[in-house]
XYZ file of C-alpha atoms in Angstrom:
380
model
C -7.223 3.814 66.029
C -8.467 0.232 66.072
C -7.928 -1.954 63.038
C -10.871 -2.202 60.647
C -12.260 -5.637 59.915
C -12.964 -5.492 56.189
C -15.089 -8.643 56.386
C -17.730 -6.904 58.507
C -20.874 -5.847 56.668
C -20.847 -2.454 58.353
C -18.146 -0.062 59.536
C -18.719 2.247 62.439
C -19.443 5.849 61.382
C -16.940 7.188 63.885
C -14.214 5.141 62.238
C -15.190 6.328 58.762
C -15.184 9.965 59.833
C -11.708 9.595 61.315
C -10.212 8.456 58.002
C -8.343 11.103 56.018
C -5.876 11.219 53.145
C -2.593 12.684 54.357
C 0.393 14.180 52.547
C 2.311 10.977 53.210
C -0.295 9.116 51.157
C 0.240 11.492 48.233
C 4.014 11.134 48.505
C 3.696 7.356 48.401
C 1.347 7.513 45.393
C 3.721 9.893 43.621
C 6.625 7.492 44.100
C 4.579 4.668 42.559
C 3.287 6.646 39.573
C 4.939 7.275 36.240
C 3.947 10.169 33.929
C 2.050 8.969 30.862
C 4.650 10.576 28.594
C 7.301 8.303 30.056
C 5.587 4.941 29.825
C 7.472 3.953 26.676
C 10.852 5.063 28.050
C 12.933 3.260 30.652
C 13.167 5.759 33.501
C 14.659 4.548 36.752
C 16.934 5.441 39.608
C 20.029 3.279 38.924
C 21.334 0.813 41.487
C 24.980 1.555 40.641
C 26.949 3.103 43.514
C 30.433 4.567 43.870
C 31.526 1.224 45.340
C 30.850 -0.406 41.973
C 33.442 1.847 40.341
C 37.084 1.314 41.174
C 39.446 4.275 41.047
C 38.620 7.570 39.279
C 38.484 9.401 42.616
C 39.192 12.801 41.035
C 36.401 12.282 38.497
C 33.967 11.234 41.223
C 34.770 14.348 43.237
C 34.291 16.596 40.209
C 30.954 14.967 39.399
C 29.790 15.473 42.968
C 30.642 19.165 42.706
C 28.852 19.514 39.363
C 25.692 17.500 40.031
C 25.332 16.653 43.708
C 26.336 19.957 45.316
C 23.664 22.057 43.535
C 21.009 19.585 44.708
C 22.181 19.270 48.311
C 23.559 22.802 48.869
C 21.493 25.222 46.749
C 21.955 27.957 49.368
C 25.694 28.061 48.677
C 25.146 28.579 44.959
C 22.588 31.293 45.705
C 24.985 32.974 48.123
C 27.794 33.221 45.576
C 25.485 33.946 42.641
C 26.512 30.887 40.669
C 24.302 29.078 38.180
C 24.884 25.305 38.282
C 26.347 23.695 35.198
C 23.818 22.015 32.927
C 25.999 19.384 31.333
C 29.272 17.546 31.090
C 31.053 15.548 28.398
C 32.931 12.364 29.254
C 35.606 11.470 26.731
C 38.271 8.820 26.682
C 38.997 5.238 25.637
C 36.112 2.750 25.547
C 35.475 0.553 28.562
C 36.717 2.977 31.221
C 33.466 3.463 33.138
C 31.733 6.440 31.512
C 28.276 4.849 31.669
C 28.802 3.581 35.223
C 29.820 7.062 36.373
C 26.645 8.570 34.927
C 24.488 5.956 36.658
C 26.321 6.317 39.955
C 25.885 10.093 40.157
C 22.173 9.715 39.352
C 21.915 7.204 42.198
C 23.770 9.511 44.591
C 21.300 12.312 43.839
C 18.312 9.925 43.796
C 17.507 11.275 40.339
C 15.835 9.482 37.469
C 18.134 8.224 34.731
C 17.390 8.173 31.007
C 20.027 6.567 28.802
C 19.991 7.117 25.053
C 22.445 5.808 22.480
C 23.012 8.340 19.733
C 22.138 6.060 16.775
C 18.752 5.290 18.373
C 17.603 8.826 17.563
C 18.444 8.624 13.861
C 15.851 7.486 11.315
C 15.522 7.575 7.538
C 12.357 9.701 7.587
C 12.555 13.453 7.090
C 12.099 15.376 10.340
C 11.649 12.298 12.524
C 15.147 12.394 14.018
C 14.595 15.962 15.233
C 11.223 14.921 16.656
C 12.948 12.101 18.546
C 15.359 14.617 20.083
C 12.485 16.864 21.187
C 10.646 13.899 22.679
C 13.665 12.758 24.716
C 14.173 16.205 26.218
C 10.452 16.501 26.973
C 10.578 13.185 28.799
C 13.614 14.314 30.773
C 11.697 17.397 31.915
C 8.754 15.207 32.913
C 11.053 12.914 34.909
C 12.935 15.720 36.702
C 15.067 15.527 38.735
C 16.737 13.575 35.982
C 20.132 12.729 34.514
C 19.881 12.510 30.720
C 22.756 10.408 29.377
C 23.737 10.440 25.692
C 26.040 7.544 24.880
C 27.993 7.609 21.601
C 27.288 11.327 21.313
C 29.660 11.620 18.357
C 27.149 9.756 16.180
C 24.628 12.617 16.419
C 26.798 15.614 17.303
C 29.486 15.639 14.630
C 30.883 18.971 13.501
C 28.400 20.566 11.117
C 29.144 21.164 7.458
C 31.346 18.124 6.956
C 28.665 15.534 6.221
C 29.185 15.072 2.496
C 26.349 13.172 0.851
C 24.086 13.670 3.842
C 20.531 13.665 2.556
C 19.161 17.168 3.043
C 21.576 17.929 5.884
C 19.790 15.610 8.333
C 22.797 15.353 10.666
C 23.082 19.152 10.847
C 19.385 19.471 11.677
C 19.744 16.947 14.504
C 22.649 18.775 16.133
C 20.769 22.078 15.713
C 17.786 20.569 17.504
C 20.008 19.284 20.326
C 21.537 22.743 20.766
C 18.079 24.327 20.817
C 16.861 21.896 23.475
C 19.957 22.437 25.622
C 19.479 26.194 25.476
C 15.839 25.692 26.436
C 16.894 23.899 29.613
C 17.803 27.216 31.250
C 14.525 27.276 33.162
C 14.900 23.667 34.261
C 17.762 23.395 36.700
C 16.932 19.841 37.761
C 17.824 18.139 34.456
C 21.528 17.400 34.050
C 22.879 16.284 30.680
C 25.854 13.944 30.342
C 27.374 13.052 27.001
C 29.918 10.293 26.408
C 32.152 9.803 23.404
C 35.232 7.934 22.256
C 35.820 10.525 19.504
C 35.983 13.976 21.105
C 37.872 15.337 18.095
C 34.792 15.214 15.833
C 32.258 16.705 18.266
C 30.715 19.982 17.094
C 32.394 22.812 19.062
C 29.045 24.558 19.573
C 27.866 21.808 21.909
C 30.863 22.434 24.176
C 30.240 26.135 24.692
C 29.294 27.594 28.101
C 25.726 26.796 29.086
C 25.758 23.472 27.250
C 28.221 20.606 27.763
C 30.804 23.084 28.983
C 32.558 20.743 31.423
C 34.864 18.234 29.720
C 36.141 15.359 31.833
C 38.788 12.965 30.568
C 38.201 9.365 31.674
C 41.651 7.779 31.259
C 42.780 4.192 31.418
C 43.209 3.145 35.052
C 46.641 3.360 36.654
C 47.963 0.552 38.864
C 46.234 1.810 42.004
C 42.949 2.179 40.135
C 43.306 -1.289 38.600
C 43.584 -2.777 42.096
C 40.425 -0.893 43.079
C 38.608 -2.117 39.949
C 39.564 -5.743 40.604
C 38.414 -5.481 44.216
C 35.151 -3.822 43.158
C 34.450 -6.622 40.677
C 35.247 -9.346 43.210
C 33.774 -7.810 46.352
C 30.807 -10.228 46.288
C 32.862 -13.262 45.232
C 34.783 -15.687 47.467
C 38.446 -15.293 46.512
C 41.314 -17.380 47.885
C 43.661 -15.504 50.205
C 46.716 -16.367 48.119
C 45.347 -14.520 45.071
C 47.558 -11.440 44.759
C 45.379 -8.762 43.162
C 48.198 -6.202 43.431
C 50.432 -8.394 41.257
C 47.571 -8.944 38.814
C 47.072 -5.178 38.579
C 50.787 -4.680 37.987
C 50.766 -7.153 35.085
C 47.734 -5.578 33.374
C 49.193 -2.207 32.462
C 47.182 -0.611 29.649
C 44.027 -2.645 30.358
C 40.724 -0.787 30.570
C 38.152 -1.290 33.293
C 36.097 -3.455 30.936
C 39.158 -5.614 30.185
C 39.749 -6.174 33.909
C 36.075 -6.967 34.430
C 36.318 -9.601 31.694
C 39.273 -11.243 33.487
C 37.319 -11.407 36.756
C 34.209 -12.762 35.058
C 36.184 -15.428 33.220
C 37.839 -16.536 36.478
C 34.380 -16.741 38.078
C 33.067 -18.783 35.152
C 35.941 -21.242 35.488
C 35.214 -21.662 39.202
C 31.496 -22.142 38.517
C 32.223 -24.688 35.785
C 34.530 -26.668 38.073
C 31.991 -26.549 40.906
C 29.146 -27.814 38.698
C 31.263 -30.587 37.193
C 32.334 -31.678 40.688
C 28.706 -31.875 41.821
C 27.784 -33.924 38.751
C 30.596 -36.387 39.461
C 29.553 -36.567 43.116
C 25.934 -37.319 42.177
C 27.056 -40.116 39.862
C 29.216 -41.622 42.594
C 26.283 -41.545 44.998
C 24.110 -43.367 42.492
C 26.672 -46.131 42.070
C 27.544 -46.209 45.787
C 24.490 -45.310 47.955
C 26.495 -45.664 51.177
C 28.554 -42.617 50.145
C 25.483 -40.406 50.661
C 25.910 -40.664 54.412
C 29.361 -39.050 54.274
C 29.444 -35.270 54.593
C 31.721 -33.816 51.932
C 33.221 -30.352 51.816
C 32.527 -27.942 48.987
C 35.034 -28.946 46.261
C 35.315 -25.360 44.968
C 34.676 -23.009 47.900
C 36.384 -20.004 46.299
C 38.105 -18.631 43.211
C 41.687 -19.861 43.211
C 44.920 -18.673 41.665
C 44.745 -21.238 38.860
C 41.361 -19.831 37.801
C 42.912 -16.384 37.363
C 45.963 -17.863 35.645
C 43.717 -19.612 33.132
C 41.648 -16.436 32.655
C 44.804 -14.447 31.934
C 45.534 -16.732 28.979
C 42.563 -15.121 27.194
C 43.135 -11.570 28.456
C 43.783 -8.872 25.889
C 43.904 -5.106 25.710
C 41.068 -3.381 23.880
C 42.870 -0.016 23.597
C 46.141 0.281 21.674
C 49.084 2.475 22.637
C 48.430 4.608 19.569
C 44.851 5.281 20.711
C 46.065 6.171 24.207
C 48.494 8.725 22.766
C 45.685 10.320 20.751
C 43.477 10.735 23.822
C 46.324 12.104 25.933
C 47.329 14.579 23.223
C 43.722 15.764 22.898
C 43.425 16.190 26.676
C 46.721 18.075 26.811
C 45.764 20.337 23.899
C 42.389 21.039 25.483
C 43.988 21.933 28.796
C 46.426 24.308 27.116
C 43.696 25.998 25.077
C 41.532 26.625 28.140
C 42.894 28.809 30.902
C 45.772 31.209 31.391
C 48.205 29.006 33.273
C 50.038 31.249 35.748
C 47.508 34.118 35.838
C 47.974 36.521 38.778
C 46.359 39.824 39.740
C 48.815 42.724 39.965
C 50.049 43.409 43.477
C 48.937 46.563 45.272
C 45.987 48.870 44.577
C 45.684 49.677 40.888
C 42.895 52.177 41.368
C 39.976 49.772 41.388
C 38.740 46.468 42.718
C 37.780 45.096 39.324
C 38.325 45.540 35.599
C 37.438 48.908 34.142
C 34.266 48.938 32.086
C 34.467 50.799 28.816
C 38.063 51.999 29.218
C 40.035 52.044 26.025
C 43.449 52.120 27.647
C 43.754 48.414 28.415
C 46.075 46.036 26.640
C 44.875 44.019 23.703
C 45.315 40.776 25.633
C 42.942 41.679 28.471
C 40.551 38.976 29.581
C 37.749 41.451 30.148
C 37.149 42.816 26.676
C 33.567 43.366 25.631
C 34.330 42.177 22.107
C 34.920 38.649 23.379
C 31.553 38.247 25.114
C 29.630 37.187 22.027
C 32.376 34.824 20.912
C 32.496 33.206 24.338
C 28.792 32.533 24.696
C 27.628 32.460 21.116
């Protein structure tokens, strides 16, 4: 079709009759539109990718299985009769990449991302905190497919009954509302909930039951290999001198979190930027006093980040997580692992008279996994 000259006073009728709105036009309009209920909430597909996160390969793989596989391979879940998980809880020391992981998985799935800090939902007015919770979940449904991320979940999901002096039980009402909304997500399989906390020991157990945030993932401090990956991820867009030994730097930063390592890299970059700017200022002053020097081509005085920049940055480096805190997280993770699962469970060898557990038989042992009495306790 010939191009239409919009400056003409008339347009040929044949051209007008050939115009039609196609499905591609609707798809484009849909991508540019935002539901009215979401206009006061920041809803976006994050730009964070897996490359921005160094290490944590096991966690990345588990997140892909939990969030990405149901989106990309729904036929497999239908084939095996599995309902995708609705939520996951990240726990571990601060500064280890919990928020980045949530953004990266949303980006991988091309899903919208809504990030809420727990204290933002709390107000002094009666009933308003619960209304805020309802509104956030409504917006997540409107923005589906969506990853709803609750940072500092422990501030709004503490174990109920222990809030002494709490005015009218406001904290308990908030957690009850969160549980109600999570249970109501059963018909919406394209909203995935991620919670993050530095205090997993005070989270209400009800929020961790099956059908809610039933997948718990420990985000530990990075090991040496992961620290190398984090340093490289932070510096992948920066010019770094070849004699800078990132492996040695990673070896000397045992116990540092990802945020601590990022601070070292940023400080080294700042030192290089400062030196570069000061060199340019001195050069401009020399040119003003000696105009003939302008004709001489000079090399960049600070073309890259050098070893001395990192050495100076390391003078200010410090750990944000103590050894005592690390032991607490590791003990919690170990206790959780021991309390969930049967360790060396094996089916009995040979044919025991049936392919599955007997239903309604009273002759089983008291420790059987398949007792009807445990169903309500498991999913209550």
